[in-house]
Amino acid sequence: MWETIIGLEVHTQLRTKSKIFSSASTDFGSEQNTQACAIDLGLPGVLPVLNKDVVFMAIKFGLAINGKIAKKSIFARKNYFYPDLPKGYQISQYELPIVESGSINIFHKDKSKKIGITRAHLEEDAGKSVHDLFDDKSAIDLNRAGTPLIEIVSEPDIRSAEEAVIYLKKLHSLVRYLEISDGNMEQGSFRCDANVSVKKNTDKKLGIRAEIKNINSFKFVENAINFEVNRQINLLENGNSVIQETRLYDPIKNETRPMRSKEEANDYRYFPDPDLLPVVIDSSMIEKIKSDMPELPDKRLERFIKSYKLSEYDANILIADKFLANYFEETLKANNLESKIVANWIITEILALAKKSNIDTENFPVEPNNLNELLVFVKDDIISSKQAKEILQRMWLKGEKANTIIEKEGFQQISDSTELDKIVENVLKNNYKSVEEYMSGKTKLFGFFVGQVMKETEGKANPKIVNELLRGKLDKKC
Ligand code: ADP
Ligand code: MG
């Protein structure tokens, strides 16, 4: 039997205003080449200055994974030639990274598993080659050059594509909880290289790995790994061997293809950057950051299950995203709403609206207090939950508040039993044949009567009261 071995290298863009070694802005989407200064371009005579925010962020991350924070770490030059790398080297960390030997826990198939994190180091990003701007030429945009990254390298502890995705989602959630990265995968703020190998499960030694570069969606990671595992098993079962190489994932063809093999691999000639001092971190700084740490996903999950009596499944969906979890707690704050009901509304309705309109959890157009107000109307039987869903859609799209929509559109639910009693009486009178059938045992017709009352009231009748009235009257007749 074959066993799959996976180790991931994740690059996360740190959420700073300015770059790692210069004061140029890190904003995404600005006009090309307007955000690269002399330092990012490596012009002669300039010196990089370390942005201290990136150090704080790396420490925060190191603490969150129970890692060792290096008292002294060193920036090194990684030398290679590429058109989008203006200096001819990337400033990174090599022998002495800022964080070492941490871990995170993942839950898979009802089991908890620890994935080791070998190291996390700081580095700068390169620029971007743009191939679709001119017909027969490539263009270079250097806005991204010098953007701060933290590279998080896992141990080869991951055993399947599924586990890889769970690990990545957990890491993604963590950097967002720590507010050290926005984790925006479409903009490349969270991307991953997957190292994949297979071996016979009786073998002690790991197999030869291929490294799939720069995958930027959870789905692609899963597909790329599965493809790669099958490719390697096929090779080995047919008496061929796997070669160590770098591969690219093509999402359109859903396959990986060779990029460069080990023989062509770069010799990076790492050496300490003479322009930068070692980063020295004292324990008081670590203590200070420790005392300011936010509540992290694992703790929050526990708390959500315990204090809000949510199922583990629901709690997991809510806590996976910090902003979603905050949204839930904010919505629940006032008016004694039931936590389970609020959780349901957010998980089904709100998340569906967010998905449809492609809005992320940080930017929901319906404020938590407005969702609270809507749910209070439902709780007080002013509107039915079916009406509330309709109203919520309008709140989401038009930014109106629940009470405005209810007043303007006459959405009020009819809960006055005297008024409903009259309508129910009428429905029964006008459908006496069905009443007779009901009495002779065709009890399925109950739904038909409810439907008729709803039709009469244009869906505004309070279904609970209608049910009670109908039961009372029909059972009396029986
Ligand atoms: P490099 O510096 O060449 O990228 P590293 O030793 O730093 O190599 O490993 C990079 C990643 O590859 C790590 O995440 C590690 O866990 C993973 N890895 C190492 N050996 C294997 C293997 N045989 N199969 C799968 N992953 C591996
Ligand atoms: Mg690597």
Short mmCIF file of N, CA, C and O in Angstrom, two decimals, residues 134-175:
data_model
loop_
_atom_site.label_atom_id
_atom_site.label_comp_id
_atom_site.label_asym_id
_atom_site.label_seq_id
_atom_site.Cartn_x
_atom_site.Cartn_y
_atom_site.Cartn_z
N PHE A 134 0.72 43.52 -23.30
CA PHE A 134 1.19 43.79 -24.66
C PHE A 134 1.20 42.50 -25.47
O PHE A 134 1.39 41.42 -24.90
N ASP A 135 1.04 42.63 -26.79
CA ASP A 135 0.94 41.45 -27.64
C ASP A 135 2.13 40.52 -27.54
O ASP A 135 1.99 39.35 -27.27
N ASP A 136 3.33 41.03 -27.78
CA ASP A 136 4.47 40.12 -27.86
C ASP A 136 5.56 40.45 -26.84
O ASP A 136 6.70 40.08 -27.00
N LYS A 137 5.16 41.20 -25.81
CA LYS A 137 6.16 41.53 -24.79
C LYS A 137 5.57 41.29 -23.41
O LYS A 137 4.36 41.33 -23.23
N SER A 138 6.44 41.02 -22.45
CA SER A 138 5.99 40.94 -21.06
C SER A 138 6.29 42.27 -20.38
O SER A 138 7.26 42.94 -20.74
N ALA A 139 5.46 42.61 -19.42
CA ALA A 139 5.69 43.84 -18.66
C ALA A 139 6.00 43.46 -17.21
O ALA A 139 5.68 42.36 -16.77
N ILE A 140 6.68 44.37 -16.51
CA ILE A 140 6.99 44.11 -15.10
C ILE A 140 6.34 45.17 -14.23
O ILE A 140 6.50 46.36 -14.49
N ASP A 141 5.63 44.73 -13.22
CA ASP A 141 5.04 45.65 -12.24
C ASP A 141 5.77 45.42 -10.91
O ASP A 141 5.71 44.34 -10.35
N LEU A 142 6.46 46.45 -10.45
CA LEU A 142 7.26 46.27 -9.23
C LEU A 142 6.56 46.73 -7.96
O LEU A 142 7.18 46.82 -6.90
N ASN A 143 5.27 47.02 -8.04
CA ASN A 143 4.55 47.47 -6.83
C ASN A 143 4.68 46.47 -5.68
O ASN A 143 4.75 46.85 -4.53
N ARG A 144 4.70 45.19 -6.01
CA ARG A 144 4.73 44.18 -4.95
C ARG A 144 6.15 43.93 -4.41
O ARG A 144 6.31 43.30 -3.36
N ALA A 145 7.16 44.41 -5.13
CA ALA A 145 8.54 44.17 -4.68
C ALA A 145 8.74 44.78 -3.30
O ALA A 145 8.43 45.94 -3.07
N GLY A 146 9.22 43.98 -2.36
CA GLY A 146 9.48 44.48 -1.01
C GLY A 146 8.29 44.38 -0.07
O GLY A 146 8.37 44.82 1.08
N THR A 147 7.19 43.78 -0.53
CA THR A 147 6.04 43.56 0.36
C THR A 147 6.42 42.49 1.38
O THR A 147 7.04 41.49 1.02
N PRO A 148 6.09 42.70 2.65
CA PRO A 148 6.53 41.72 3.66
C PRO A 148 5.76 40.41 3.61
O PRO A 148 4.54 40.38 3.47
N LEU A 149 6.51 39.31 3.73
CA LEU A 149 5.90 37.99 3.77
C LEU A 149 6.41 37.25 4.99
O LEU A 149 7.53 37.47 5.44
N ILE A 150 5.59 36.32 5.49
CA ILE A 150 6.12 35.33 6.41
C ILE A 150 5.95 33.99 5.72
O ILE A 150 4.87 33.71 5.18
N GLU A 151 7.02 33.22 5.65
CA GLU A 151 6.92 31.89 5.02
C GLU A 151 6.87 30.85 6.13
O GLU A 151 7.75 30.79 6.99
N ILE A 152 5.83 30.03 6.09
CA ILE A 152 5.59 29.06 7.16
C ILE A 152 5.81 27.66 6.59
O ILE A 152 5.10 27.23 5.67
N VAL A 153 6.82 26.97 7.09
CA VAL A 153 7.22 25.67 6.53
C VAL A 153 6.80 24.54 7.47
O VAL A 153 7.21 24.52 8.63
N SER A 154 6.01 23.62 6.95
CA SER A 154 5.55 22.52 7.82
C SER A 154 6.51 21.34 7.77
O SER A 154 7.27 21.18 6.82
N GLU A 155 6.45 20.51 8.78
CA GLU A 155 7.12 19.21 8.74
C GLU A 155 6.37 18.32 7.74
O GLU A 155 5.20 18.59 7.44
N PRO A 156 7.02 17.26 7.24
CA PRO A 156 6.28 16.36 6.33
C PRO A 156 5.31 15.47 7.10
O PRO A 156 5.41 14.25 7.07
N ASP A 157 4.36 16.10 7.81
CA ASP A 157 3.45 15.39 8.70
C ASP A 157 2.07 15.16 8.08
O ASP A 157 1.22 14.52 8.69
N ILE A 158 1.84 15.72 6.91
CA ILE A 158 0.51 15.69 6.32
C ILE A 158 0.40 14.44 5.43
O ILE A 158 1.34 14.11 4.71
N ARG A 159 -0.74 13.73 5.54
CA ARG A 159 -0.84 12.42 4.89
C ARG A 159 -1.86 12.33 3.75
O ARG A 159 -2.06 11.26 3.18
N SER A 160 -2.58 13.41 3.47
CA SER A 160 -3.53 13.35 2.35
C SER A 160 -3.86 14.77 1.89
O SER A 160 -3.61 15.74 2.62
N ALA A 161 -4.43 14.86 0.69
CA ALA A 161 -4.84 16.17 0.17
C ALA A 161 -5.87 16.81 1.10
O ALA A 161 -5.84 18.01 1.35
N GLU A 162 -6.75 15.97 1.63
CA GLU A 162 -7.78 16.49 2.55
C GLU A 162 -7.15 17.12 3.78
O GLU A 162 -7.53 18.22 4.20
N GLU A 163 -6.19 16.40 4.38
CA GLU A 163 -5.50 16.93 5.55
C GLU A 163 -4.78 18.23 5.22
O GLU A 163 -4.75 19.15 6.02
N ALA A 164 -4.20 18.28 4.01
CA ALA A 164 -3.48 19.48 3.60
C ALA A 164 -4.43 20.68 3.59
O ALA A 164 -4.08 21.77 4.05
N VAL A 165 -5.64 20.47 3.08
CA VAL A 165 -6.60 21.58 3.00
C VAL A 165 -7.05 21.99 4.40
O VAL A 165 -7.15 23.18 4.70
N ILE A 166 -7.26 21.01 5.27
CA ILE A 166 -7.68 21.35 6.64
C ILE A 166 -6.57 22.15 7.35
O ILE A 166 -6.83 23.15 8.01
N TYR A 167 -5.35 21.71 7.16
CA TYR A 167 -4.21 22.43 7.75
C TYR A 167 -4.14 23.87 7.22
O TYR A 167 -4.01 24.82 7.98
N LEU A 168 -4.30 24.00 5.91
CA LEU A 168 -4.22 25.34 5.30
C LEU A 168 -5.34 26.25 5.80
O LEU A 168 -5.13 27.43 6.07
N LYS A 169 -6.55 25.68 5.91
CA LYS A 169 -7.67 26.49 6.37
C LYS A 169 -7.44 26.93 7.80
O LYS A 169 -7.78 28.06 8.18
N LYS A 170 -6.87 26.04 8.60
CA LYS A 170 -6.59 26.38 9.99
C LYS A 170 -5.55 27.50 10.07
O LYS A 170 -5.69 28.46 10.83
N LEU A 171 -4.52 27.39 9.25
CA LEU A 171 -3.48 28.40 9.22
C LEU A 171 -4.05 29.75 8.75
O LEU A 171 -3.74 30.80 9.30
N HIS A 172 -4.89 29.66 7.73
CA HIS A 172 -5.54 30.84 7.17
C HIS A 172 -6.37 31.54 8.24
O HIS A 172 -6.31 32.76 8.43
N SER A 173 -7.15 30.74 8.96
CA SER A 173 -7.97 31.27 10.03
C SER A 173 -7.09 31.92 11.10
O SER A 173 -7.38 33.01 11.60
N LEU A 174 -5.98 31.27 11.42
CA LEU A 174 -5.09 31.76 12.47
C LEU A 174 -4.47 33.12 12.12
O LEU A 174 -4.48 34.04 12.95
N VAL A 175 -3.97 33.27 10.90
CA VAL A 175 -3.34 34.56 10.57
C VAL A 175 -4.37 35.68 10.53
O VAL A 175 -4.06 36.84 10.81
#
